[in-house]
Amino acid sequence: MGQVMPLSGRSFEVFVHITSFPTPYGVGDLGPTAYHLIEILKELGFRHWQILPLHSTSDDKGNSPYSSPSTLQEIIYRYLLLSRLGKALGLLR
């Protein structure tokens, strides 16, 4: 995995959850629309894209996105967010 660049000074952030992107499947994904958003954010000077965790929820945990019943959460986080999106945002080399 690439090296994370340290942040310095003030920066802009946007909160857009992946499920809000339009797709033919009825729920958003990390497809072309997500990468288009990244390009727009870079052009506008944004340095952060905040999202909720990417996994299923469960009734017994109050349907909180921070209490996942899934063991794949770490794999999703490390690969998708840090590798692909980190490189697209220019945070990883």
Coordinates of C-alpha atoms in Angstrom, one line a residue:
M1 CA 0.0 0.0 0.0
G2 CA 1.2 3.6 -0.7
Q3 CA 2.4 6.0 1.9
V4 CA -0.2 8.4 3.3
M5 CA 0.7 12.1 3.0
P6 CA 0.4 14.2 6.1
L7 CA -2.2 17.0 6.2
S8 CA -1.2 20.5 7.1
G9 CA -3.2 23.7 7.6
R10 CA -6.9 24.1 6.9
S11 CA -8.8 22.1 4.4
F12 CA -12.2 21.5 2.9
E13 CA -14.4 18.4 3.4
V14 CA -17.5 17.1 1.8
F15 CA -19.9 14.4 3.2
V16 CA -21.4 12.3 0.5
H17 CA -22.3 8.7 1.1
I18 CA -21.5 6.2 -1.7
T19 CA -25.1 4.9 -1.7
S20 CA -26.3 8.3 -2.8
F21 CA -24.7 8.1 -6.3
P22 CA -27.1 7.2 -9.2
T23 CA -26.5 3.8 -10.7
P24 CA -28.6 1.3 -12.7
Y25 CA -28.7 -0.9 -9.6
G26 CA -30.8 1.4 -7.3
V27 CA -28.0 2.1 -4.9
G28 CA -24.7 3.9 -5.4
D29 CA -21.3 2.3 -5.8
L30 CA -17.6 3.3 -6.3
G31 CA -18.0 3.4 -10.1
P32 CA -17.6 6.2 -12.6
T33 CA -19.8 8.7 -10.7
A34 CA -17.7 8.4 -7.6
Y35 CA -14.5 9.0 -9.6
H36 CA -16.2 12.0 -11.3
L37 CA -17.0 13.4 -7.9
I38 CA -13.3 13.0 -6.9
E39 CA -12.2 15.0 -10.0
I40 CA -14.6 17.8 -9.2
L41 CA -13.5 17.9 -5.5
K42 CA -9.8 18.1 -6.6
E43 CA -10.6 20.9 -9.0
L44 CA -12.4 22.8 -6.2
G45 CA -9.6 22.3 -3.7
F46 CA -11.3 19.8 -1.4
R47 CA -9.0 17.5 0.4
H48 CA -11.4 15.2 2.2
W49 CA -14.3 13.0 1.2
Q50 CA -16.1 11.8 4.3
I51 CA -18.4 8.7 4.1
L52 CA -20.1 6.4 6.5
P53 CA -18.6 2.9 6.9
L54 CA -19.3 0.5 4.0
H55 CA -21.0 -2.6 5.4
S56 CA -24.3 -4.0 6.3
T57 CA -26.0 -3.2 9.6
S58 CA -28.1 -5.3 12.0
D59 CA -31.1 -4.7 14.2
D60 CA -29.4 -6.1 17.3
K61 CA -26.8 -3.4 17.1
G62 CA -29.3 -0.6 16.5
N63 CA -28.6 -0.4 12.7
S64 CA -25.5 1.7 13.4
P65 CA -23.0 1.9 10.5
Y66 CA -20.3 1.8 13.1
S67 CA -21.3 -1.6 14.5
S68 CA -20.8 -4.1 11.6
P69 CA -21.6 -7.8 11.8
S70 CA -19.3 -8.2 8.8
T71 CA -15.7 -9.4 9.0
L72 CA -15.0 -7.9 5.5
Q73 CA -15.1 -4.3 6.8
E74 CA -11.3 -4.1 7.2
I75 CA -10.7 -5.5 3.7
I76 CA -13.2 -3.0 2.2
Y77 CA -11.7 -0.1 4.1
R78 CA -8.0 -0.9 3.3
Y79 CA -8.4 -1.8 -0.4
L80 CA -11.1 0.4 -1.7
L81 CA -10.7 3.5 0.4
L82 CA -7.0 3.7 1.0
S83 CA -5.7 2.2 -2.2
R84 CA -7.9 3.2 -5.1
L85 CA -9.6 6.4 -3.7
G86 CA -6.4 7.5 -1.9
K87 CA -4.5 7.4 -5.1
A88 CA -7.3 9.2 -7.0
L89 CA -7.4 12.0 -4.4
G90 CA -3.6 12.3 -4.5
L91 CA -3.2 11.2 -0.9
L92 CA -1.2 8.1 -1.8
R93 CA 1.8 7.8 -4.1

